[in-house]
PDB file of C-alpha atoms in Angstrom:
ATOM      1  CA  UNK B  25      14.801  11.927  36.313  1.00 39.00           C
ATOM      2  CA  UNK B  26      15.754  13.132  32.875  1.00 40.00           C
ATOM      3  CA  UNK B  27      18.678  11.291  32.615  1.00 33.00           C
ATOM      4  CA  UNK B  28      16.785   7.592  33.872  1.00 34.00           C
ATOM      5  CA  UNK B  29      14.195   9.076  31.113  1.00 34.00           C
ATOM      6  CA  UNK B  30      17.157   9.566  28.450  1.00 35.00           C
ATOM      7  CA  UNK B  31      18.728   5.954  29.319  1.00 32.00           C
ATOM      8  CA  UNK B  32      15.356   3.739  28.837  1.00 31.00           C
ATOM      9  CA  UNK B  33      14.742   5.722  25.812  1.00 34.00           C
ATOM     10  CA  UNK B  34      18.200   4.431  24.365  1.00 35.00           C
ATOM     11  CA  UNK B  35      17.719   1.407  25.967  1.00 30.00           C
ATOM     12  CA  UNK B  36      14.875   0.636  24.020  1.00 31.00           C
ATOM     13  CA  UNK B  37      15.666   1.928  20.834  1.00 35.00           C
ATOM     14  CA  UNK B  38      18.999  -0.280  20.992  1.00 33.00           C
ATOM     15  CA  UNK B  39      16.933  -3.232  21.675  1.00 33.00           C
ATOM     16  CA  UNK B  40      14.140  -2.409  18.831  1.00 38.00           C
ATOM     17  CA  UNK B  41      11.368  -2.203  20.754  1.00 39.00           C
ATOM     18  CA  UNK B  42       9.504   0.776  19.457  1.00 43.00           C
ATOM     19  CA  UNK B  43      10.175  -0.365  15.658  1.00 46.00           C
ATOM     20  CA  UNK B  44       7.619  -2.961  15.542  1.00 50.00           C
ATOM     21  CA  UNK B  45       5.007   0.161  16.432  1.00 60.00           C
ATOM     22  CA  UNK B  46       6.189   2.114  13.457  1.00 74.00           C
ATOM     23  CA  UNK B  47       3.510   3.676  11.248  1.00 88.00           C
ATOM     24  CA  UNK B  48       3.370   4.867   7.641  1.00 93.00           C
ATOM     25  CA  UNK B  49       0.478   6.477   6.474  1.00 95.00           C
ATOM     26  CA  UNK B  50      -0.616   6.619   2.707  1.00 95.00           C
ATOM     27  CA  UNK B  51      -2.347   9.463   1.389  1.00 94.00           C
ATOM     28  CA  UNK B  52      -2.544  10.877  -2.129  1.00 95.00           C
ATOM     29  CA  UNK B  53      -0.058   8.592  -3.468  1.00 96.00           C
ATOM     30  CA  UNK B  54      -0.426   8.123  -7.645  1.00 95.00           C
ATOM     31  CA  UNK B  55       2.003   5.367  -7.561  1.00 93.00           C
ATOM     32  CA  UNK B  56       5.062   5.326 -10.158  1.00 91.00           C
ATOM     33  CA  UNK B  57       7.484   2.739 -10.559  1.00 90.00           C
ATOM     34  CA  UNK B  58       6.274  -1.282  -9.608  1.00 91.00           C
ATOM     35  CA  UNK B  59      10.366  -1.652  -8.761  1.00 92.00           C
ATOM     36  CA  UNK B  60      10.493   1.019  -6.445  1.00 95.00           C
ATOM     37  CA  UNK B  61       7.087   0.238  -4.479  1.00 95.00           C
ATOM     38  CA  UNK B  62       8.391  -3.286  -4.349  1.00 94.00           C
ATOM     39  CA  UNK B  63      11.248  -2.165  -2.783  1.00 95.00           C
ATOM     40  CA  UNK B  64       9.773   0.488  -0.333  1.00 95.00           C
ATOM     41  CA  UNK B  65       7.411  -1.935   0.928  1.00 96.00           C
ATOM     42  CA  UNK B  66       9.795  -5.102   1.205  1.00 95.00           C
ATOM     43  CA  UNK B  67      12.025  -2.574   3.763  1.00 95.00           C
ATOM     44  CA  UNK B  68       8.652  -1.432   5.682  1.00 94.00           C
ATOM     45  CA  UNK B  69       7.694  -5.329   6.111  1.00 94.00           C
ATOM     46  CA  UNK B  70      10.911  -5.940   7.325  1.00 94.00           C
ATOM     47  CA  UNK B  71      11.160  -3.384   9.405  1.00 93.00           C
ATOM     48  CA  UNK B  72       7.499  -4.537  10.674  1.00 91.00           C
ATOM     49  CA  UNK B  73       5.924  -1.155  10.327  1.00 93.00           C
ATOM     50  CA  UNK B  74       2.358  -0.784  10.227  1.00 94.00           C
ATOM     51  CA  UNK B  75       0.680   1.342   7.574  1.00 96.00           C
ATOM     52  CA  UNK B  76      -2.761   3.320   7.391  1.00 97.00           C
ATOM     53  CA  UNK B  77      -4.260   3.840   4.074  1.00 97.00           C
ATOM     54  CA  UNK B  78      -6.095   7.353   5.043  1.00 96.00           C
ATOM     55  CA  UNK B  79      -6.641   8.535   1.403  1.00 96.00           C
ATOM     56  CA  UNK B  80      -5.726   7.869  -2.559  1.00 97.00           C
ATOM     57  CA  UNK B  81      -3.379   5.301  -3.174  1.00 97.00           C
ATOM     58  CA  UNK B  82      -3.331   4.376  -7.052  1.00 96.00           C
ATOM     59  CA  UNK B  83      -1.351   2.041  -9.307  1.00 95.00           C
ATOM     60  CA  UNK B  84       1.758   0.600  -8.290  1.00 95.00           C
ATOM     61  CA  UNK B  85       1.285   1.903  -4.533  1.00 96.00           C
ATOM     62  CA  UNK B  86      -1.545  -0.919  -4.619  1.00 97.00           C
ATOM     63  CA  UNK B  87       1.635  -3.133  -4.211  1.00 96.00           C
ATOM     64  CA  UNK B  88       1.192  -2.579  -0.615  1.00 97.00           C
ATOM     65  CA  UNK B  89      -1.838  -5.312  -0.105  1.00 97.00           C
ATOM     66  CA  UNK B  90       0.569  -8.055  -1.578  1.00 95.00           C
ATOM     67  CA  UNK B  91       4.148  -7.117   0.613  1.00 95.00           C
ATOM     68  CA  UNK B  92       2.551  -5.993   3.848  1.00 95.00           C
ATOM     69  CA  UNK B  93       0.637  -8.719   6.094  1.00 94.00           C
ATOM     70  CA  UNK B  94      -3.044  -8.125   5.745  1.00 93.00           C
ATOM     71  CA  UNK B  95      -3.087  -7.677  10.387  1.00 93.00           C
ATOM     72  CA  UNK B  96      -0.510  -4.408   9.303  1.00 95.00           C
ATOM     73  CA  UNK B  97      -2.782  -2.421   7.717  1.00 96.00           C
ATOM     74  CA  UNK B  98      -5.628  -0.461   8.621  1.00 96.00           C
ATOM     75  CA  UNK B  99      -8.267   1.835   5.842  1.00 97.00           C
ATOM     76  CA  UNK B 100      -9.934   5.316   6.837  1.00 96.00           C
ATOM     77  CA  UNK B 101     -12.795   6.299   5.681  1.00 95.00           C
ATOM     78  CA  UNK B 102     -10.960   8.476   2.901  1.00 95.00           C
ATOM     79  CA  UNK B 103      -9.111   5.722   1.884  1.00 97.00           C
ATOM     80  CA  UNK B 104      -9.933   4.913  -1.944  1.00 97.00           C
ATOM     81  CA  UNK B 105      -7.322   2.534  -3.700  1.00 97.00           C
ATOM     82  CA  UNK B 106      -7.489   2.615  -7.922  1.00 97.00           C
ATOM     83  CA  UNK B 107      -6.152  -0.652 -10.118  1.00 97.00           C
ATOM     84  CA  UNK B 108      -5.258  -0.705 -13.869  1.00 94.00           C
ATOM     85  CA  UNK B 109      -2.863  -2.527 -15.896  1.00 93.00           C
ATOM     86  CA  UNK B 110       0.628  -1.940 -15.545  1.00 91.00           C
ATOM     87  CA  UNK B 111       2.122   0.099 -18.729  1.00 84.00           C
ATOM     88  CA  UNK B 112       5.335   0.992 -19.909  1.00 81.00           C
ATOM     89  CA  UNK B 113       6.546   3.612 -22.791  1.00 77.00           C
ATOM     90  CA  UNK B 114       7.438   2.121 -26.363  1.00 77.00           C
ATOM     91  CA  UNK B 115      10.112   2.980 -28.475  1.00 84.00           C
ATOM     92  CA  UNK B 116       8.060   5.407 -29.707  1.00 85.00           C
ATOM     93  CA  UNK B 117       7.334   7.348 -26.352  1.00 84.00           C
ATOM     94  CA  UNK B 118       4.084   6.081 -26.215  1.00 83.00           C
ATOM     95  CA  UNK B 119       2.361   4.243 -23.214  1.00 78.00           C
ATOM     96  CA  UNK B 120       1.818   1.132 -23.950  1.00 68.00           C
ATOM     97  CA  UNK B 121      -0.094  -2.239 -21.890  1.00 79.00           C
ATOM     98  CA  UNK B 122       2.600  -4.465 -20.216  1.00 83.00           C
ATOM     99  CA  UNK B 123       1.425  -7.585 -19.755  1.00 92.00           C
ATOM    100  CA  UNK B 124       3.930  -9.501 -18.258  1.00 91.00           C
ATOM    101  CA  UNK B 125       4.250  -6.461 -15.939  1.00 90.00           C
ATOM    102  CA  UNK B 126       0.595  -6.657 -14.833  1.00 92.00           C
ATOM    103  CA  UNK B 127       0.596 -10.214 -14.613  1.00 94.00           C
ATOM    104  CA  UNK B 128       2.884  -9.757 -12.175  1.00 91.00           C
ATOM    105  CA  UNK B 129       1.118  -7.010 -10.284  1.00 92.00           C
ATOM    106  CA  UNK B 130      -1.773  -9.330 -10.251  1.00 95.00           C
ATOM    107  CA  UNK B 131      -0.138 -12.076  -8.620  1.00 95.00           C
ATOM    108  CA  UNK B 132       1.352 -10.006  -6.004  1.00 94.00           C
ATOM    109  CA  UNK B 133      -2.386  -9.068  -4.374  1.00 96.00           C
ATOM    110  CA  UNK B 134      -3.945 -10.815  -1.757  1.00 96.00           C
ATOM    111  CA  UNK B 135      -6.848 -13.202  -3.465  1.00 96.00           C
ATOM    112  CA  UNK B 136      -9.876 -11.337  -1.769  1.00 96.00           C
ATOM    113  CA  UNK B 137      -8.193  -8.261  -3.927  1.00 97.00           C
ATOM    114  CA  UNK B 138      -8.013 -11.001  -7.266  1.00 97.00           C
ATOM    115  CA  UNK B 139     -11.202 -11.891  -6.443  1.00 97.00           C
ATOM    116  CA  UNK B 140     -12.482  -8.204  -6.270  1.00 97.00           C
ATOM    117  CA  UNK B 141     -10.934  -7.344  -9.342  1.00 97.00           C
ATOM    118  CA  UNK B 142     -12.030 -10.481 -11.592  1.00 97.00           C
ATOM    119  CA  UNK B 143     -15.471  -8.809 -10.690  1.00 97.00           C
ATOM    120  CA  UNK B 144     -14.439  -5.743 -12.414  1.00 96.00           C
ATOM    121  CA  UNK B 145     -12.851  -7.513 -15.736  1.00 95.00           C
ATOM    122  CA  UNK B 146      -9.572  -7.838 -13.938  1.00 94.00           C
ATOM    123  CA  UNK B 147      -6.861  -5.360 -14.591  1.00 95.00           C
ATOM    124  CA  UNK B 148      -7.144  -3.106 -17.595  1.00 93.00           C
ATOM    125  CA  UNK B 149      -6.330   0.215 -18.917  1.00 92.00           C
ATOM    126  CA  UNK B 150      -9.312   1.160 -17.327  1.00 94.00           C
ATOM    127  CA  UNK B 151      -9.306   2.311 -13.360  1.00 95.00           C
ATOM    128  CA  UNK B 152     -11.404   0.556 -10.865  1.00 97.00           C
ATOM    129  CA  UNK B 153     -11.672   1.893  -7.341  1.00 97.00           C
ATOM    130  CA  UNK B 154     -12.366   0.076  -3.867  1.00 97.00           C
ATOM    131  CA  UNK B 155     -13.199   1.831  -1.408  1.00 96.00           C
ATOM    132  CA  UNK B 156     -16.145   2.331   1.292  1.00 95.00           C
ATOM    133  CA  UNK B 157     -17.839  -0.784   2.486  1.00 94.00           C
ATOM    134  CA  UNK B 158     -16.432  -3.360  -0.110  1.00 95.00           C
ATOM    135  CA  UNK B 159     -12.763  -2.501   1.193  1.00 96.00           C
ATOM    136  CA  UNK B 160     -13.762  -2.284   5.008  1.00 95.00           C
ATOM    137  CA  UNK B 161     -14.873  -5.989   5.056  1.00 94.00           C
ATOM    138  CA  UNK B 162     -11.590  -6.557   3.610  1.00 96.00           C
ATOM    139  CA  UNK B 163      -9.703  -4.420   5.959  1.00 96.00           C
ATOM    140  CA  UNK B 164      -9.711  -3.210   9.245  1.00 94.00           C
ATOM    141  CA  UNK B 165     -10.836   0.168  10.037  1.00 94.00           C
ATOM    142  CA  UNK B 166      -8.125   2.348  12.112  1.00 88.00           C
ATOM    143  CA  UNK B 167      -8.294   5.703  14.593  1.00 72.00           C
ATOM    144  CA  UNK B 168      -5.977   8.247  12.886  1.00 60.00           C
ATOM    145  CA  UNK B 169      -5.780  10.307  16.014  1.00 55.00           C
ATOM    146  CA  UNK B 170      -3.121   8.055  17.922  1.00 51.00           C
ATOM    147  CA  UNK B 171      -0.815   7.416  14.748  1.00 47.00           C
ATOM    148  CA  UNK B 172       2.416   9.452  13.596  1.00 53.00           C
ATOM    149  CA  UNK B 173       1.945  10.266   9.985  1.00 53.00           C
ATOM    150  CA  UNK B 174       5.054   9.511   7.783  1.00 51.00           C
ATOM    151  CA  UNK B 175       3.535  10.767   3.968  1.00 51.00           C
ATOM    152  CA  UNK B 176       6.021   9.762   0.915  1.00 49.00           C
TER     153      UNK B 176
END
């Protein structure tokens, strides 16, 4: 029985059924690089994976409402997501506004998130947060119990 077990397990993985179930979840993620979340998410949407935002997830991990469909992700109640401008350092090591960079960033998001955020003055050095009721109508709610958690 083990071995019929063993055999539709490999079965299944050779035909990719089981990746189109896959689940990240964010949690306490500050964000970092736009380049690098661009890329992480690209391979997650093409490797259809799901993701559950069960906590912080700041900055450039924000990227995640403009790569992944809006049907692939589900909020907690923990989840909290926090939008500023993009910034870079100058030649003089300090941070600095990059606009280009955050135009960018802007275009990326979905336009209930633009919309959201034109509220708030748009993106500036200054944080904003969604979270609680304002981001459950704009997401749907998910069960944490059933998911694997895969944390970056």
């Amino acid at each position: 029985m083990r071995f019929l077990a063993g055999v539709v397990a490999g079965l299944l993985l050779l035909t990719g059924t089981g990746a189109s179930h896959a689940v990240v979840r964010i949690a306490n993620d500050r964000g970092g690089s736009i380049a690098y979340y661009i890329e992480r998410y690209e391979k997650l949407r093409a490797a259809r994976q799901s993701v559950v935002i069960d906590g912080l997830c700041a900055s450039a991990c924000t990227i995640v409402l403009g790569t992944i469909a809006s049907d692939d992700i589900c909020v907690t109640s923990k989840a909290r997501l926090a939008f500023h401008a993009a910034w870079d350092f100058g030649r003089n090591g300090r941070a600095f506004t990059h606009r280009a960079a955050t135009r960018m960033l802007y275009s990326m998001y979905p336009s209930p998130i633009q919309q959201w955020l034109d509220r708030r003055g748009g993106l500036t050095s200054r944080t904003v947060f969604l979270q609680g009721k304002q981001l459950h109508g704009m997401y749907r709610e998910c069960d944490l119990d059933p998911w694997p958690s895969a944390k970056r």
